[in-house]
Amino acid sequence: MAPQRRLNQILNELRPTPPTIGTLKLGGITYDVPAALVPSRLTRNSRLLEPQDGVNSDNLHFMLQKYLLGQDIFLVSQPGPYARRLALTFASVINAEYEYIALHRDVGETELKQGREIRVGGNLAYVDSPAVSAVKHGRILIIEGIEKAERGIMPVLNNLLENREMNLDDGTHIVHPHRYAQLESAGTTMSEQGKAFIPAHKNFRVVAIAAPVPPYPGYPLDPPFRSRFQARFVDPVGALLSLDTPARRSIIQAPFYTKVRNLILTTQYASESRSALEAISKTSLPPFPQTALTKLRALVQMFPPPPQPTPSQLARLFLTLHPALGHSAFQAWAILSRHTQEAELGELGSPSTTSPDECIGLFGYTMSRIERIDNQTAQLTFDGPSCIKVIVPAGPKPLLPFPFIGKFDFQPTPRFMGLLTCFMQAHALGWDISLVPPATLSTASSSTSTLVRVFGELLGYDYEVLHLYKELGGRELIMRRKIEDGGATTWEPSPLIEGAWSGRLLHLSGLDVIGSTAGSLSRMFQDREVELWEGKRIVGSATRPEIEAGELSVAHPSFRVISTASKSLPLKDWLSDEHANMFFPIPSQPMDVQEETDILRATGCPSELVDALLRFAGKYRETISADNVLKSRRLGTRSLVRIARKLAMFPDSLDLHLTLTQSLLAEFLPAMERLNLNTLLEDSNIIRRSQTFYPSPYVEENKLVFPPPSSGGEKTYPAIIPKFPASEDPEGVSSHVPHMDHFYDNSLQTGLMRDLAIDLELLKEHVVLLGNQGVGKNKIVDRLCQLLCRPREYIQLHRDTTVNQLMFTTTLEGGVINYTDSPLLRAVKYGRFIIIDEADKAPEHVVAVFRSLAGQSELTLSDGRRVRSVRDRENDIVVHPNFRLILLANRPGYPFLGNNFLQVLGENFGAHSVSNPDSESEKNLLSQLAPEMEEKLIRRLVAAFQDLRIGYETGVLNYPYSLRELINLIRHMKAYPNDTLGEALRNVFDFDIYKPEIIDKLSEILIKHGFVFSVYKIYLVTQSVGSRLEVPHLGLDAAREAAKKVKDIDFEPKNKTLDEPKEGKHDDKEHSGGDTYAGGTGGRSTAGMGGMGGYKRLYKGGDIKQVPDALKDNVPEEIKEKAREMARQELKRRLEELDMSAAEARGYGELLTATQAHLQSLHNLLEYLAAKEDERVWVKRQTDGELDDSRLTEGLTGEATVYKRRGMEKPELGRPQLKPKRIRFIFDLSGSMYRFQYDGRLQRSMETAVMLMETFDQLSRKDKYVWDVSDVSGDGPDIPLVEVYKPPKELKDRWRVAEKMYLIPQYAFAGDYTVEAIANGVAEVAKYDADDWFVIAVTDANFNRYGITPEQLTKAMKRDSKVNTALICIGEGAEATWITQRLPGCGFRVSNTGDIPNVLRSILSTMVDR
């Protein structure tokens, strides 16, 4: 070994030092700049910073200091490109090679150390990550997005940072260069296992980049990781100015630019010097994004503004520079407006409204002409304050002629042309585009997809849509795994990279759903650079030989990206500074009424119906813009067009009222929202027709005929649907058409079948059916398929369904992964219906796949194939014109345990609610099922079940009894005629045995419909069937009654003498008869079961030996009285423990009983929500668990993290950790509540308060809700009844609250402080650190008498935009008709005071379940 060691030493001494290419002098430091060993790893960015700039020079000086000291650097910077460009500029000035890693939530050990590949021949190869390449070759490692890396990942690098050591997966070991020199001297550069030690290069350095957390979203730094760096805070003002480089700034000196620039800088300074109060108020003007000045300068330079921009033009400019203003508090917009006026820029217009005829192009420009220059460019001409001509990149296809000539599938209105002009302006400036949706929840269409498509056609682009979904990983956005023939593994470019190379227009649809992962693409969008696989990268510039060598490539100059949002998430959850810096944001503009009118009339719908539709739509959209009705179904232009097309086809047969309520799924709205919807329909003069009867359909030749429905004598028409031709899918017709032996026709289900057939076959729409369990969703669809001879596929979703499973099944054969098309893809190819069952049970991002498939007939598969409406590439799967999606799901909300997926689906599906049949339809169906049963019996059972369902809708029952339960009941009675009705009813009601309040309600409903309770039986008051319909007790008594048939023994004790009633002795044995032990059966004087003279029941198990009733009747009266007295004493003792009198206990019991069912319903919902927050998900990249089929290739190469297992989902970056919900309830206890208590208003308010106190007391997770109760009267606005953090824990304390509510109005002075109470409540709850805030008030205020105006109430309720408010007006307050009009979605009129508990429960349930 000695000669070899000596040889190595000589070779090291002879190794040439890299030559220098010059000397760098920076701030007193002189540095000899070495030549690069691998020039392809040098900076190729064309957008580097200017080193001569003062801010940049200072930062570069610091970095050079740290570099020479051998220290790693941490740049703390606002989101934006400055810090990354600073690091690259530093690498450029010292001519250092660099590696780059963009962190995101999916980064794992593989990306930080070594990946594995199988080469041709089956050999396993290890591929160094950028981090390992950097340490081996002495490069600068730039790691961006440290705050996004999940906890536990960054420690992988800790030892590398601290000691320059790392153990690699291939068995080699990186060691510090000094340690390696020692090993080399000792001749031990190989480990005991024969693996080599590798020296960390002395020039290896790390530059980490992160946004400060807080105020920006992200994970806090791990202290051991942080301690290994030298920090440098990047001055935000300096970054703003430096990105807008001095050379560029010198070009333009326009006064407008200077004024806006100064306003932006002032805002930044103000944000850094906020007072503590402003910091928590969240109403201050947030600082502008880092690229704001760069965009402003470029925009003003290319498109000179008018001398005095209009208020609307200013508003759109600021929303473009600072899109977060669109979802900020209104106070922030007001502050900005004040600043613009002080800066002499003029008044700032509204951020959401403009004149229909106003040009909304930036600064008032309008695109007027497009001309082709060559195969890669076109010239755009803009008219406006100046005539501007600019040459822009273009695609290779023929340009769509412009100005538009002829007929198109869109209307080139001023709004549309204005947005298109904004797109072209952003394109001319060289930016990718983000079309930001409106902040309001429900608006007319913004033409999102059409705008993107037309933009691409005008410029001749090859257009690609990439539909994003939540489980898409950061690496999958760039590249995807591929297994070649023979089993070798490699990577292939994603559609994004393919688009970059070929110069396509890429539409990123749904960028909001992938959360912070989108930030990993910022370098691609800002600098056109990205790291690929195995050392390959896209760079800003490269020579032809370098590109041909394969390591470097460049993005095509025509490449452009347009991102759009799914609109399923609020803007505040994803529209961050990072997003604003990646794109040129363009605020969308919804259609105005005239544009929407023209579109609807173009369907052929009669004008009067179009006017009625839009009149209602305008009112409806206003109501659902409130935060507390987020779950409502939107009524956008697409939904209106669907309704208008149907009305055009059947103008006289369709009931507009019914069509609208079906589309909005009104049946499933909470009670008060349904009431408000009906009010809106009435206000819009849309009245429901009389009950309609639908005759059974029949098949005639090659068509399915639905006869004309009968409706109050009005003329109606049949619906004729063509049958499916077998020639179009012979295999499907022979094997995939469902067959049903029995289907019992009824009016309601026939009407639904008719509507489905019209939607699916005539309008060619996709549909979603929602309903309770057991209402026949599957059977109705299968029956329709059978009648139409329509082949159908079927998929049932569940919690673990993945996007890949929707597309294909994966198999591994002979080391090769094979894909088999799923039923979904078969339906797409062959034009079949596909039923997606249990659609609400799958994760929302899985269901989102159907949105793009239904809306644009597009889907991108993970194996590289695409689903498209027309074939554009060889491997495209073309959507067959006969393909239809049919989604089946349960109704939203509790008790159905599904996801609220309707917002994810958007408006791409025709919605149908599936109800239980009406009484007559249900009776007819059951009569067909059991013709031998008496009609009177069936009618009574149907009526009872109808009332059970009403009980569920009103909240007194918590289970939606369905047709399925009634059918099963009839089947049981038909099959087992000797069983009593009670035995049959147990099949349905035994679930509720331990819910006595439910059993009581069920008994009440049965009595109402002719069933009479005796001591032991219930029977129907019908002579002919009375003996047949005896019913044992319901609930627990029913179960015990049945059990007695087997276990009860008629027992007569020998000794029948009685002592005084007593407790008896306690032991663990079973006793029968006797007079000594407690808990026995058939005893004499002790506490037990089935005995003669005990004073209380006590059961310890075992068979119940029941003494005959005759013996019990012979118990002496004094013994009975003694037993009763002992029971009274026991009750008294319990009341003394509670410190309550018998009268108080009785009074509280009455209050509690009155709302017991509502209490149970509210309690179940709140418990369900708490459990839902703790719901587990599949956590990927685990070292154990179930095999993850999306990482099979990694498994082949030997990676360990190829498993998934259930775990808690981490909150998305930027979204708050789960905190309590803060709620205040305000009750009106003014004198009028006592004076007019004859209508029950005071009693109902007390019952409601008891319901709330009992509900929150019974919650298992009390920490989820922080609540209090106050009252308002003539004595003041804030009289506490229940203080925050001091809930009444004991029964007596809750009674005291109810008692106080009764006493206060007796002594209250006249007057009303409702407005003040609400305003104070909003201010108070807003102070709390919560994840949601609520104020709910109940008042009987006479608004006219006390001069309370709508403006005053509105101002109080909207005092803080984050606080959700609701006002329930009773008594005289309910007489104010303007309440629901001026306070849409949060003002409620309740004329029947008995509804107060139900209404408040409904409102609270709706508000918190979001």
Short mmCIF file of C-alpha atoms in Angstrom, two decimals, residues 1049 1051 1053 1070-1074 1077-1084 1086-1092 1098-1107:
data_model
loop_
_atom_site.label_atom_id
_atom_site.label_comp_id
_atom_site.label_asym_id
_atom_site.label_seq_id
_atom_site.Cartn_x
_atom_site.Cartn_y
_atom_site.Cartn_z
CA ILE A 1049 -90.36 -17.35 33.32
CA PHE A 1051 -92.43 -17.39 38.68
CA PRO A 1053 -92.42 -17.49 45.12
CA GLU A 1070 -77.86 -13.89 40.56
CA HIS A 1071 -80.92 -14.08 42.84
CA SER A 1072 -84.56 -14.99 42.24
CA GLY A 1073 -87.30 -14.74 44.82
CA GLY A 1074 -86.35 -13.97 48.38
CA TYR A 1077 -80.53 -9.05 48.02
CA ALA A 1078 -80.80 -6.06 45.70
CA GLY A 1079 -80.87 -6.53 41.94
CA GLY A 1080 -82.57 -9.90 41.90
CA THR A 1081 -85.72 -10.89 40.04
CA GLY A 1082 -89.13 -12.00 41.30
CA GLY A 1083 -88.39 -10.78 44.81
CA ARG A 1084 -90.70 -9.33 47.44
CA THR A 1086 -86.07 -5.36 47.66
CA ALA A 1087 -85.03 -3.25 44.68
CA GLY A 1088 -84.94 -5.48 41.60
CA MET A 1089 -86.89 -6.60 38.54
CA GLY A 1090 -90.20 -8.46 38.17
CA GLY A 1091 -90.92 -8.43 41.92
CA MET A 1092 -93.86 -7.47 44.09
CA LEU A 1098 -82.63 -2.40 39.61
CA TYR A 1099 -81.30 -4.86 37.06
CA LYS A 1100 -77.99 -6.73 37.39
CA GLY A 1101 -78.42 -9.21 34.52
CA GLY A 1102 -79.76 -12.72 34.23
CA ASP A 1103 -83.18 -14.07 33.28
CA ILE A 1104 -86.10 -12.00 34.54
CA LYS A 1105 -88.45 -14.07 36.65
CA GLN A 1106 -91.66 -12.08 36.55
CA VAL A 1107 -94.20 -12.60 39.35
#
